[in-house]
Amino acid sequence: MRTEGMEPAGLEPAGMGTAGIEPAEMEPAGLEPPEMEPACEAEEPPGSPSLPAEAPQDGPVAADPPGEGELPAAPCRERERGRCGTGPQGSAGRAARGRARRAPGRRSGGESARRPGVTVDSSKAKTSLEALKISLRQLRWKEFPFGRRLPCDIYWHGVSFHDNNIFSGQVNKFPGMMETVRKITLSRAMRTMQDLFPLEYNFYPRSWILPEELPLFVAEVRMLKDRNPSWKPTFIVKPDGGCQGDGIYLIKDPSDIRLTGSIQSRPAVVQEYICKPLLVDKLKFDIRLYVLLKSLEPLEIYIAKDGLSRFCTEPYQEPTLKNLHQVFMHLTNYSLNIHSGNFIHSDSVNTGSKRTFSSILCRLSSRGADVKKLWSDIISLVIKTIIALTPELKVYYQSDIPAGKPGPTCFQILGFDILLMKNLKPILLEVNANPSMRIEHEQELSPGVFENVPSPVDEEVKVAVIRDTLRLVDPQKKKRKDTQCQSAEQEAGEELPEAALPSLCLKQVFPKYAKQFSYLRLVDRVAALFIRFLGVKGTTKLGPTGFRTFIRNCKLSNSNFSMAAVDILYIDITRRWNSMGIDHKESGNPGMCLQAFVEAFFCLAQRKYKSLPLHDQVASLIELCECRLAALRGKRLVWGCGLAQRHRALPAAGTAPCTGPAPPRGHQVFRLQKTSQLRALMCRDRTGS
């Protein structure tokens, strides 16, 4: 579901300059392992600029196009389908593939050294199945459409991590991703980051959560209207669990929310509607960009160099009471507009109701817009959003795949829905855990008779994203590269299968730009403290004992903040969060969730460092906690070593006792009679208790 957000106060393009990408800072945080360089990146087609090597820090804001943000029609060359990997590869590519098929198996020691192919379980792929099949054929990997008794290398799920019980290999879903990107959870995570870094996160609209924040929403709107009587806003209400435009509606006044009568049973998010978006052909549109989250630890993010632009089907007008309910004018959801009589299916990437993002960039570039600056802002938006989501994801990840236990590794393709304002400022609408990967659409042949028709625009973009995602997570990549290096001298001149494939359409943006964004990962460090004190593996909520242990180990209690006050803080915050009815993995567990712990941590920081701004308060408390926990760990390790030495010095059972002087009375506690006590001590240190 793609909807609109609010234009935050002071939303200027210069606000994104804090994360501008300087040429000197484009080096990755560390050396990339060999598996991160499977192929060179794709050359950009005409009219689709590459991701920027640098972004101007103080350059002028792109001028508004003529008229109400509308771009006049501009010629743009059609892109070659083959550049994205879904069209024919030409005679050279076919010849290379033919040579690869006819090439004899490599010999080593007189025996065939044929490698087993990568195996993919597609039994749960659902709507992405066709695009996945095309990708697997291009890669010549082995597909198991009905599953397999033996383990596969990759499991492709259509909905969530739990579509199948997987204990090895790789899965294309992260546990907890669906819950993390729900509208309410996303809005809370972004609000936390806006409290810490208001300028850096001004690309996401300020949101109110219904029903619990309805009084706050009414009061703030009334206050803003009193300050500026000419302000006549429009708001958009989006149900928390809705999809494909279900349940979205626009209102002019907060009192209209009560007329729906369903807020109590269906929580929602309300945001201010952006009334002046960028228009193309007098139509409002949004952008679907595909982002690959390849790894959580270490964090690896890739962005597809092309995406989709989805258009409304009625000419745009600013919202009024008369047109407020015209969804084909205001909502860009493909699932809604496809039912409009004005929807245009086109085989061209430059026309129709669904086009490639590169065709829009081509038109912007032809009008003199700074497309590199736009790409820089989009990269910044994506990285900052992922940074806001990772703390919650790590909690879910350790719950389903505890550290030290065997289990699968995860990756996931996310769909970022972005709206461009008239000044080319990108605004995040939402993040989709399961973006549609269908490469066909339904066409009505006669009343009530439909047929699935291929969509060239979808196929061009989506097949390339899936295929290159598989190439990046290829589990046999390193082994294959080593084998190829060893046999290079024996079979010089033989073309590798990789050479027959198009260049990668996915661009790494993290850790490539880690230096510019690492300072934003404060909540990540708070989440690490939260996970450390969870104690019981497989849980996502912190109990009262774990919270008290956190306070004691970090020495945060004193005469002015007793342990009784700690208990009251825990009870108040936990009770309020549990009463909100948010869907968590452990809805029956009354413990403290991560978002509640973050709120409690902020309260502790404000209590301890009253004179500092919130960002500095939180950063100072994090450093204090990390320092004290490190010192405590060091003491325990030294103590454990001393215990082990004393235990080895104790006489064995049945031997004569030592005749030396007795140790001091205070040291009697160190006489461990069983090695299990030492193991328990070290285990307790690892869990942070």
CSV table of C-alpha atoms in Angstrom, one decimal, residues 39-50 77-90 93 97 138 304-307 349 356 358 456-457 459-465 467-468 471 500-506:
chain,number,residue,atom,x,y,z
A,39,ALA,CA,30.7,-9.1,-11.0
A,40,CYS,CA,31.1,-5.6,-12.2
A,41,GLU,CA,28.2,-3.3,-11.9
A,42,ALA,CA,25.9,-2.5,-14.7
A,43,GLU,CA,26.6,0.3,-17.1
A,44,GLU,CA,23.7,2.7,-17.0
A,45,PRO,CA,21.4,2.9,-20.0
A,46,PRO,CA,20.9,6.3,-21.7
A,47,GLY,CA,18.8,8.7,-19.6
A,48,SER,CA,19.3,6.7,-16.4
A,49,PRO,CA,22.2,8.2,-14.5
A,50,SER,CA,24.4,6.0,-12.3
A,77,ARG,CA,15.3,7.1,-25.9
A,78,GLU,CA,13.9,3.7,-25.3
A,79,ARG,CA,16.2,1.5,-23.2
A,80,GLU,CA,17.5,-1.7,-24.5
A,81,ARG,CA,15.8,-4.6,-22.7
A,82,GLY,CA,19.0,-6.6,-22.7
A,83,ARG,CA,20.7,-4.2,-20.4
A,84,CYS,CA,18.6,-5.3,-17.4
A,85,GLY,CA,19.1,-8.9,-18.2
A,86,THR,CA,15.6,-9.9,-19.1
A,87,GLY,CA,15.8,-9.5,-22.8
A,88,PRO,CA,17.9,-11.3,-25.3
A,89,GLN,CA,21.7,-11.1,-24.7
A,90,GLY,CA,22.7,-10.9,-28.4
A,93,GLY,CA,26.0,-13.8,-25.2
A,97,ARG,CA,26.4,-19.7,-23.2
A,138,GLN,CA,19.4,-17.5,-16.6
A,304,ALA,CA,18.6,-1.4,-7.5
A,305,LYS,CA,19.6,1.1,-10.2
A,306,ASP,CA,16.1,1.1,-11.7
A,307,GLY,CA,12.6,0.8,-10.2
A,349,VAL,CA,9.1,2.0,-20.5
A,356,THR,CA,10.5,2.6,-15.2
A,358,SER,CA,14.9,5.6,-15.2
A,456,PRO,CA,7.5,-6.0,-20.1
A,457,VAL,CA,8.1,-3.2,-17.7
A,459,GLU,CA,9.8,-8.2,-16.2
A,460,GLU,CA,12.6,-5.8,-17.1
A,461,VAL,CA,13.0,-4.5,-13.6
A,462,LYS,CA,11.9,-7.4,-11.3
A,463,VAL,CA,13.7,-10.3,-13.0
A,464,ALA,CA,17.0,-8.3,-12.9
A,465,VAL,CA,16.5,-7.6,-9.1
A,467,ARG,CA,18.6,-12.7,-10.5
A,468,ASP,CA,21.2,-10.3,-9.2
A,471,ARG,CA,24.1,-13.8,-7.6
A,500,ALA,CA,27.6,-14.6,-20.1
A,501,LEU,CA,25.4,-12.7,-17.6
A,502,PRO,CA,24.6,-9.0,-17.5
A,503,SER,CA,26.4,-6.8,-15.1
A,504,LEU,CA,24.9,-6.4,-11.6
A,505,CYS,CA,21.9,-4.0,-11.4
A,506,LEU,CA,22.3,-3.7,-7.6
